[in-house]
CSV table of C-alpha atoms in Angstrom, one decimal:
chain,number,residue,atom,x,y,z
T,1214,MET,CA,11.6,13.1,8.7
T,1215,ASP,CA,14.9,14.6,8.8
T,1216,GLU,CA,15.0,17.5,6.2
T,1217,THR,CA,18.6,17.8,5.5
T,1218,LEU,CA,18.6,14.4,3.6
T,1219,THR,CA,18.1,14.8,-0.2
T,1220,GLY,CA,14.3,13.9,-1.3
T,1221,ILE,CA,15.5,10.5,-2.8
T,1222,GLN,CA,17.2,9.8,0.7
T,1223,ARG,CA,14.1,10.5,2.4
T,1224,VAL,CA,12.1,8.5,0.3
T,1225,ARG,CA,14.6,5.5,0.8
T,1226,ALA,CA,14.9,6.0,4.7
T,1227,ASP,CA,11.0,6.3,5.0
T,1228,ALA,CA,10.4,3.1,2.6
T,1229,SER,CA,13.0,1.1,4.8
T,1230,ALA,CA,11.6,2.4,8.1
T,1231,ARG,CA,8.2,0.7,6.8
T,1232,GLY,CA,9.7,-2.4,5.5
T,1233,LEU,CA,8.5,-1.6,2.1
T,1234,ASP,CA,10.2,-2.3,-1.0
T,1235,VAL,CA,10.8,0.4,-3.7
T,1236,GLU,CA,12.9,0.5,-6.5
T,1237,ILE,CA,14.0,4.3,-7.5
T,1238,VAL,CA,15.2,4.6,-11.1
T,1239,GLU,CA,16.7,7.0,-12.9
T,1240,ARG,CA,15.0,8.5,-16.3
T,1241,PRO,CA,15.3,11.0,-18.9
T,1242,ALA,CA,13.3,14.3,-18.2
T,1243,ALA,CA,9.8,14.0,-19.5
T,1244,GLY,CA,7.8,16.8,-20.7
T,1245,SER,CA,4.5,15.4,-19.5
T,1246,LEU,CA,3.2,12.3,-17.5
T,1247,GLU,CA,2.5,10.3,-20.7
T,1248,ALA,CA,6.2,10.9,-21.7
T,1249,ALA,CA,7.5,9.7,-18.5
T,1250,ALA,CA,5.1,6.5,-18.8
T,1251,ALA,CA,6.9,5.8,-22.0
T,1252,LEU,CA,10.3,6.3,-20.9
T,1253,LEU,CA,9.4,3.8,-18.0
T,1254,GLY,CA,7.6,1.5,-20.4
T,1255,LEU,CA,4.2,1.8,-18.6
T,1256,GLU,CA,0.8,3.0,-19.7
T,1257,PRO,CA,-0.3,6.2,-18.1
T,1258,ALA,CA,-2.8,4.4,-15.5
T,1259,ASP,CA,0.6,3.0,-14.0
T,1260,ILE,CA,1.9,6.1,-13.2
T,1261,MET,CA,0.5,7.1,-9.6
T,1262,LYS,CA,-0.2,10.7,-9.4
T,1263,SER,CA,0.7,11.9,-5.8
T,1264,LEU,CA,-1.4,15.2,-5.7
T,1265,VAL,CA,-1.5,17.6,-2.4
T,1266,VAL,CA,-5.0,18.4,-1.1
T,1267,LYS,CA,-5.6,21.4,1.2
T,1268,ARG,CA,-8.7,20.6,3.8
T,1269,HIS,CA,-11.0,23.4,4.6
T,1270,ASP,CA,-9.3,23.5,8.1
T,1271,GLY,CA,-6.0,24.0,6.4
T,1272,GLU,CA,-4.4,20.7,6.8
T,1273,PHE,CA,-3.6,18.4,3.9
T,1274,LEU,CA,-3.9,15.2,2.4
T,1275,PHE,CA,-2.3,12.9,-0.2
T,1276,ALA,CA,-4.7,11.8,-3.0
T,1277,LEU,CA,-3.2,9.2,-4.9
T,1278,ILE,CA,-4.5,8.8,-8.2
T,1279,PRO,CA,-3.8,6.7,-11.8
T,1280,GLY,CA,-2.1,8.9,-14.4
T,1281,ASP,CA,-4.8,8.6,-16.7
T,1282,ARG,CA,-7.5,9.9,-14.3
T,1283,GLN,CA,-8.4,13.0,-12.3
T,1284,ILE,CA,-9.9,13.5,-8.9
T,1285,SER,CA,-13.3,13.0,-8.4
T,1286,TRP,CA,-14.1,15.8,-6.0
T,1287,PRO,CA,-17.4,14.5,-4.7
T,1288,LYS,CA,-15.8,11.1,-4.2
T,1289,LEU,CA,-13.1,12.3,-2.3
T,1290,ARG,CA,-14.8,14.6,-0.2
T,1291,ALA,CA,-17.2,11.8,0.6
T,1292,VAL,CA,-14.6,9.4,1.9
T,1293,VAL,CA,-12.6,12.3,3.9
T,1294,GLY,CA,-15.9,13.3,5.2
T,1295,VAL,CA,-15.6,17.1,4.6
T,1296,ASN,CA,-17.6,19.5,2.3
T,1297,ARG,CA,-14.6,21.3,0.8
T,1298,LEU,CA,-11.3,20.2,-0.4
T,1299,ALA,CA,-9.0,22.2,-2.8
T,1300,MET,CA,-5.7,22.0,-4.6
T,1301,PRO,CA,-3.1,24.1,-3.0
T,1302,HIS,CA,-0.5,26.4,-5.0
T,1303,GLN,CA,2.4,24.5,-6.0
T,1304,ASP,CA,4.6,26.6,-3.3
T,1305,VAL,CA,2.0,25.6,-0.6
T,1306,ALA,CA,2.5,22.0,-1.6
T,1307,LEU,CA,6.2,22.4,-1.2
T,1308,ASP,CA,5.9,23.8,2.2
T,1309,ALA,CA,3.7,20.8,3.2
T,1310,THR,CA,5.6,18.3,2.0
T,1311,GLY,CA,9.3,19.5,1.3
T,1312,TYR,CA,8.9,18.2,-2.4
T,1313,GLU,CA,8.5,20.0,-5.6
T,1314,ARG,CA,5.4,19.3,-7.8
T,1315,GLY,CA,6.6,16.5,-10.2
T,1316,THR,CA,8.5,14.5,-7.4
T,1317,ILE,CA,5.9,14.6,-4.7
T,1318,THR,CA,5.4,11.0,-2.9
T,1319,PRO,CA,4.1,10.5,0.4
T,1320,LEU,CA,7.2,8.7,1.2
T,1321,GLY,CA,9.3,10.9,3.0
T,1322,SER,CA,7.2,14.0,3.2
T,1323,THR,CA,8.1,16.3,5.8
T,1324,THR,CA,4.7,15.8,7.4
T,1325,ALA,CA,3.0,12.5,7.3
T,1326,TRP,CA,-0.3,13.5,6.2
T,1327,PRO,CA,-3.1,11.3,5.7
T,1328,VAL,CA,-3.1,9.0,2.4
T,1329,PHE,CA,-6.3,8.3,0.0
T,1330,GLN,CA,-5.3,5.6,-2.6
T,1331,ASP,CA,-7.6,4.9,-5.6
T,1332,ALA,CA,-8.8,1.4,-5.3
T,1333,SER,CA,-8.1,1.1,-9.2
T,1334,PHE,CA,-4.4,0.6,-8.4
T,1335,ALA,CA,-5.2,-2.9,-6.4
T,1336,GLY,CA,-2.8,-5.8,-7.4
T,1337,ARG,CA,-0.9,-3.4,-9.6
T,1338,ARG,CA,3.1,-2.5,-9.5
T,1339,VAL,CA,3.4,1.5,-10.2
T,1340,ALA,CA,5.5,3.9,-10.7
T,1341,MET,CA,5.6,7.3,-8.5
T,1342,GLY,CA,7.4,10.5,-7.6
T,1343,ALA,CA,10.8,9.5,-5.9
T,1344,GLY,CA,11.4,13.0,-4.2
T,1345,ALA,CA,13.5,14.3,-7.0
T,1346,HIS,CA,13.1,15.1,-10.9
T,1347,GLY,CA,14.4,12.5,-13.3
T,1348,HIS,CA,13.8,9.7,-11.0
T,1349,SER,CA,11.0,7.5,-10.5
T,1350,ALA,CA,9.9,4.7,-7.5
T,1351,PHE,CA,8.7,1.8,-8.6
T,1352,VAL,CA,6.1,0.2,-5.7
T,1353,LEU,CA,3.6,-2.7,-5.4
T,1354,ALA,CA,0.3,-0.2,-4.6
T,1355,ASP,CA,-1.2,-2.8,-2.3
T,1356,ASP,CA,2.1,-2.9,-0.1
T,1357,LEU,CA,2.3,1.1,-0.4
T,1358,ALA,CA,-1.5,1.3,0.9
T,1359,GLY,CA,-0.6,-1.0,3.9
T,1360,ALA,CA,2.6,0.6,4.5
T,1361,LEU,CA,1.0,4.3,4.8
T,1362,GLY,CA,-2.0,3.1,6.6
T,1363,ALA,CA,-3.7,4.5,3.4
T,1364,THR,CA,-7.5,4.6,2.7
T,1365,VAL,CA,-8.2,2.6,-0.6
T,1366,ALA,CA,-11.4,3.8,-2.2
T,1367,ASP,CA,-12.7,4.9,-5.6
T,1368,ILE,CA,-11.7,8.5,-5.7
T,1369,SER,CA,-11.1,9.3,-9.3
T,1370,ASP,CA,-12.8,9.7,-12.6
T,1371,PRO,CA,-11.9,9.4,-16.3
T,1372,ILE,CA,-10.1,12.7,-17.7
T,1373,PRO,CA,-12.7,13.8,-20.1
T,1374,PRO,CA,-11.3,13.9,-23.9
T,1375,ARG,CA,-10.1,16.8,-25.1
T,1376,PRO,CA,-12.0,18.5,-27.7
């Protein structure tokens, strides 16, 4: 991917090259995922978190998880076929994708890492990072999975309630 393009331009160019319909909208800054969902008229489950995960061999992958859920490490390790996975520091994720935390998306990533998408997105239109703060990209989750060659599986668990 051309690193001279802005994040949004990279998202649009990659989506276009894949024949994927993506609608990028500007939104006010949000202090949390829940606030971003409310600004977009969505439920947190309709926000697709794009998480960068580091494999034990130093390679990365994307885990696409609903906003109201968290990665299930045992499930993700089983699907990926490894014993160890970890969340890298945000600077490492930036280096691996070209995107800052809160803007990350597999679309237009500076490296096309493997993508693992939670099965709960099936049949839904979701909002995800668009490569820049204050923007969200709307996409049909099934189309996204197909365009990215994503592995679709149950890789998340509910977030436990806070005490």
